[in-house]
Amino acid sequence: MLLKKNILTILLIFNAVLSFAQKDSTDVKINDVKILGNVKTSQGIYDPLAPSKAAFYSAIFPGMGQIYNKKYWKAPIVWGALAIPTYYYQINNNDYKRYRTAYRLRKAGLQDEFTSDDGSVLVSTETLETAQEQLKENRDFSLLSGVIIYVLQIVEASVNAHLIQFNTDDNLSIKPAFIPDPIQFEAPTVGLQIKFTF
């Protein structure tokens, strides 16, 4: 029993020494100044809250996140993209209410807008039912597409705020290089080498 405790103690000490002796390969040396949560880099100031601010502004008022990201040309596109389903929602909803009211009046035995004064029917009852179903489906589709566009513009503002701060220095580019094989010079070989320089 004492031997097991001694071996366990030695292994724990050895593990602790090894864990402190290893160098973390992901360590990054930063000599930059922290300013209230923002890190000053060679490209400018990195703001970790910028994507959440852009998403929040877009959620409050569509297009405001794009304006926050200084992509002013995207705001009218967002407004137009949201105006189209809103317009079709209103049109389909108004027509749906018209046909539903006419159907209810006809079922109650009263004169509706699609029945003339002499009692002749301009639109059949089956057509009124079909029109209601189709207009309701169109209205719901317009609402769904408006919600999808609303969510997509929030996501776009957040992703754009992330990518604005992305390092696009020339040192991050990939440059192809052709290296001849000195051993088999007469036999052509094909290979690919990717060299990253930071």
PDB file of N, CA, C and O in Angstrom, residues 131-161:
ATOM      1  N   ALA A 131     -59.801  30.718 -53.133  1.00  0.00           N
ATOM      2  CA  ALA A 131     -59.089  31.993 -53.067  1.00  0.00           C
ATOM      3  C   ALA A 131     -58.637  32.292 -51.643  1.00  0.00           C
ATOM      4  O   ALA A 131     -57.517  32.789 -51.431  1.00  0.00           O
ATOM      5  N   GLN A 132     -59.469  31.980 -50.658  1.00  0.00           N
ATOM      6  CA  GLN A 132     -59.075  32.189 -49.259  1.00  0.00           C
ATOM      7  C   GLN A 132     -57.842  31.363 -48.909  1.00  0.00           C
ATOM      8  O   GLN A 132     -56.906  31.863 -48.296  1.00  0.00           O
ATOM      9  N   GLU A 133     -57.872  30.085 -49.297  1.00  0.00           N
ATOM     10  CA  GLU A 133     -56.733  29.211 -48.982  1.00  0.00           C
ATOM     11  C   GLU A 133     -55.459  29.695 -49.641  1.00  0.00           C
ATOM     12  O   GLU A 133     -54.387  29.738 -49.017  1.00  0.00           O
ATOM     13  N   GLN A 134     -55.552  30.072 -50.911  1.00  0.00           N
ATOM     14  CA  GLN A 134     -54.367  30.519 -51.645  1.00  0.00           C
ATOM     15  C   GLN A 134     -53.839  31.841 -51.083  1.00  0.00           C
ATOM     16  O   GLN A 134     -52.633  32.012 -50.911  1.00  0.00           O
ATOM     17  N   LEU A 135     -54.728  32.771 -50.790  1.00  0.00           N
ATOM     18  CA  LEU A 135     -54.294  34.065 -50.259  1.00  0.00           C
ATOM     19  C   LEU A 135     -53.706  33.921 -48.853  1.00  0.00           C
ATOM     20  O   LEU A 135     -52.740  34.608 -48.510  1.00  0.00           O
ATOM     21  N   LYS A 136     -54.266  33.030 -48.056  1.00  0.00           N
ATOM     22  CA  LYS A 136     -53.706  32.792 -46.725  1.00  0.00           C
ATOM     23  C   LYS A 136     -52.318  32.184 -46.830  1.00  0.00           C
ATOM     24  O   LYS A 136     -51.401  32.563 -46.096  1.00  0.00           O
ATOM     25  N   GLU A 137     -52.136  31.251 -47.766  1.00  0.00           N
ATOM     26  CA  GLU A 137     -50.821  30.644 -47.981  1.00  0.00           C
ATOM     27  C   GLU A 137     -49.809  31.692 -48.456  1.00  0.00           C
ATOM     28  O   GLU A 137     -48.670  31.721 -47.983  1.00  0.00           O
ATOM     29  N   ASN A 138     -50.221  32.540 -49.376  1.00  0.00           N
ATOM     30  CA  ASN A 138     -49.332  33.612 -49.869  1.00  0.00           C
ATOM     31  C   ASN A 138     -48.981  34.594 -48.748  1.00  0.00           C
ATOM     32  O   ASN A 138     -47.841  35.056 -48.641  1.00  0.00           O
ATOM     33  N   ARG A 139     -49.973  34.924 -47.924  1.00  0.00           N
ATOM     34  CA  ARG A 139     -49.738  35.839 -46.800  1.00  0.00           C
ATOM     35  C   ARG A 139     -48.733  35.244 -45.815  1.00  0.00           C
ATOM     36  O   ARG A 139     -47.802  35.921 -45.382  1.00  0.00           O
ATOM     37  N   ASP A 140     -48.919  33.971 -45.487  1.00  0.00           N
ATOM     38  CA  ASP A 140     -48.004  33.317 -44.551  1.00  0.00           C
ATOM     39  C   ASP A 140     -46.600  33.185 -45.134  1.00  0.00           C
ATOM     40  O   ASP A 140     -45.604  33.331 -44.422  1.00  0.00           O
ATOM     41  N   PHE A 141     -46.512  32.918 -46.438  1.00  0.00           N
ATOM     42  CA  PHE A 141     -45.203  32.845 -47.089  1.00  0.00           C
ATOM     43  C   PHE A 141     -44.508  34.201 -47.075  1.00  0.00           C
ATOM     44  O   PHE A 141     -43.292  34.275 -46.881  1.00  0.00           O
ATOM     45  N   SER A 142     -45.259  35.273 -47.280  1.00  0.00           N
ATOM     46  CA  SER A 142     -44.680  36.617 -47.218  1.00  0.00           C
ATOM     47  C   SER A 142     -44.161  36.922 -45.823  1.00  0.00           C
ATOM     48  O   SER A 142     -43.079  37.492 -45.658  1.00  0.00           O
ATOM     49  N   LEU A 143     -44.917  36.525 -44.809  1.00  0.00           N
ATOM     50  CA  LEU A 143     -44.474  36.726 -43.434  1.00  0.00           C
ATOM     51  C   LEU A 143     -43.204  35.929 -43.143  1.00  0.00           C
ATOM     52  O   LEU A 143     -42.257  36.456 -42.559  1.00  0.00           O
ATOM     53  N   LEU A 144     -43.160  34.688 -43.575  1.00  0.00           N
ATOM     54  CA  LEU A 144     -41.992  33.843 -43.350  1.00  0.00           C
ATOM     55  C   LEU A 144     -40.763  34.398 -44.055  1.00  0.00           C
ATOM     56  O   LEU A 144     -39.672  34.456 -43.478  1.00  0.00           O
ATOM     57  N   SER A 145     -40.924  34.828 -45.302  1.00  0.00           N
ATOM     58  CA  SER A 145     -39.771  35.382 -46.020  1.00  0.00           C
ATOM     59  C   SER A 145     -39.314  36.693 -45.391  1.00  0.00           C
ATOM     60  O   SER A 145     -38.114  36.978 -45.347  1.00  0.00           O
ATOM     61  N   GLY A 146     -40.226  37.487 -44.851  1.00  0.00           N
ATOM     62  CA  GLY A 146     -39.821  38.710 -44.147  1.00  0.00           C
ATOM     63  C   GLY A 146     -39.032  38.412 -42.891  1.00  0.00           C
ATOM     64  O   GLY A 146     -38.026  39.072 -42.600  1.00  0.00           O
ATOM     65  N   VAL A 147     -39.452  37.396 -42.147  1.00  0.00           N
ATOM     66  CA  VAL A 147     -38.722  37.009 -40.928  1.00  0.00           C
ATOM     67  C   VAL A 147     -37.341  36.483 -41.293  1.00  0.00           C
ATOM     68  O   VAL A 147     -36.339  36.804 -40.625  1.00  0.00           O
ATOM     69  N   ILE A 148     -37.246  35.681 -42.354  1.00  0.00           N
ATOM     70  CA  ILE A 148     -35.951  35.147 -42.775  1.00  0.00           C
ATOM     71  C   ILE A 148     -35.015  36.268 -43.194  1.00  0.00           C
ATOM     72  O   ILE A 148     -33.831  36.281 -42.830  1.00  0.00           O
ATOM     73  N   ILE A 149     -35.519  37.236 -43.944  1.00  0.00           N
ATOM     74  CA  ILE A 149     -34.680  38.369 -44.366  1.00  0.00           C
ATOM     75  C   ILE A 149     -34.248  39.189 -43.159  1.00  0.00           C
ATOM     76  O   ILE A 149     -33.104  39.639 -43.072  1.00  0.00           O
ATOM     77  N   TYR A 150     -35.141  39.361 -42.199  1.00  0.00           N
ATOM     78  CA  TYR A 150     -34.814  40.104 -40.979  1.00  0.00           C
ATOM     79  C   TYR A 150     -33.673  39.419 -40.214  1.00  0.00           C
ATOM     80  O   TYR A 150     -32.715  40.061 -39.793  1.00  0.00           O
ATOM     81  N   VAL A 151     -33.766  38.101 -40.059  1.00  0.00           N
ATOM     82  CA  VAL A 151     -32.711  37.363 -39.347  1.00  0.00           C
ATOM     83  C   VAL A 151     -31.412  37.379 -40.144  1.00  0.00           C
ATOM     84  O   VAL A 151     -30.327  37.553 -39.572  1.00  0.00           O
ATOM     85  N   LEU A 152     -31.503  37.239 -41.463  1.00  0.00           N
ATOM     86  CA  LEU A 152     -30.291  37.240 -42.284  1.00  0.00           C
ATOM     87  C   LEU A 152     -29.556  38.574 -42.239  1.00  0.00           C
ATOM     88  O   LEU A 152     -28.322  38.607 -42.251  1.00  0.00           O
ATOM     89  N   GLN A 153     -30.282  39.680 -42.162  1.00  0.00           N
ATOM     90  CA  GLN A 153     -29.593  40.969 -42.102  1.00  0.00           C
ATOM     91  C   GLN A 153     -28.904  41.153 -40.757  1.00  0.00           C
ATOM     92  O   GLN A 153     -27.867  41.803 -40.673  1.00  0.00           O
ATOM     93  N   ILE A 154     -29.450  40.550 -39.680  1.00  0.00           N
ATOM     94  CA  ILE A 154     -28.775  40.587 -38.382  1.00  0.00           C
ATOM     95  C   ILE A 154     -27.491  39.774 -38.454  1.00  0.00           C
ATOM     96  O   ILE A 154     -26.421  40.218 -38.007  1.00  0.00           O
ATOM     97  N   VAL A 155     -27.578  38.579 -39.022  1.00  0.00           N
ATOM     98  CA  VAL A 155     -26.396  37.715 -39.151  1.00  0.00           C
ATOM     99  C   VAL A 155     -25.350  38.375 -40.045  1.00  0.00           C
ATOM    100  O   VAL A 155     -24.145  38.339 -39.751  1.00  0.00           O
ATOM    101  N   GLU A 156     -25.795  38.997 -41.126  1.00  0.00           N
ATOM    102  CA  GLU A 156     -24.850  39.654 -42.044  1.00  0.00           C
ATOM    103  C   GLU A 156     -24.116  40.785 -41.354  1.00  0.00           C
ATOM    104  O   GLU A 156     -22.907  40.954 -41.542  1.00  0.00           O
ATOM    105  N   ALA A 157     -24.801  41.565 -40.550  1.00  0.00           N
ATOM    106  CA  ALA A 157     -24.146  42.672 -39.841  1.00  0.00           C
ATOM    107  C   ALA A 157     -23.119  42.142 -38.853  1.00  0.00           C
ATOM    108  O   ALA A 157     -22.015  42.689 -38.739  1.00  0.00           O
ATOM    109  N   SER A 158     -23.447  41.070 -38.149  1.00  0.00           N
ATOM    110  CA  SER A 158     -22.515  40.495 -37.177  1.00  0.00           C
ATOM    111  C   SER A 158     -21.293  39.903 -37.864  1.00  0.00           C
ATOM    112  O   SER A 158     -20.150  40.138 -37.443  1.00  0.00           O
ATOM    113  N   VAL A 159     -21.502  39.140 -38.925  1.00  0.00           N
ATOM    114  CA  VAL A 159     -20.381  38.521 -39.642  1.00  0.00           C
ATOM    115  C   VAL A 159     -19.509  39.597 -40.280  1.00  0.00           C
ATOM    116  O   VAL A 159     -18.274  39.507 -40.253  1.00  0.00           O
ATOM    117  N   ASN A 160     -20.129  40.618 -40.824  1.00  0.00           N
ATOM    118  CA  ASN A 160     -19.360  41.695 -41.435  1.00  0.00           C
ATOM    119  C   ASN A 160     -18.516  42.425 -40.396  1.00  0.00           C
ATOM    120  O   ASN A 160     -17.382  42.803 -40.668  1.00  0.00           O
ATOM    121  N   ALA A 161     -19.049  42.616 -39.196  1.00  0.00           N
ATOM    122  CA  ALA A 161     -18.275  43.258 -38.137  1.00  0.00           C
ATOM    123  C   ALA A 161     -17.089  42.389 -37.729  1.00  0.00           C
ATOM    124  O   ALA A 161     -16.019  42.908 -37.397  1.00  0.00           O
TER     125      ALA A 161
END
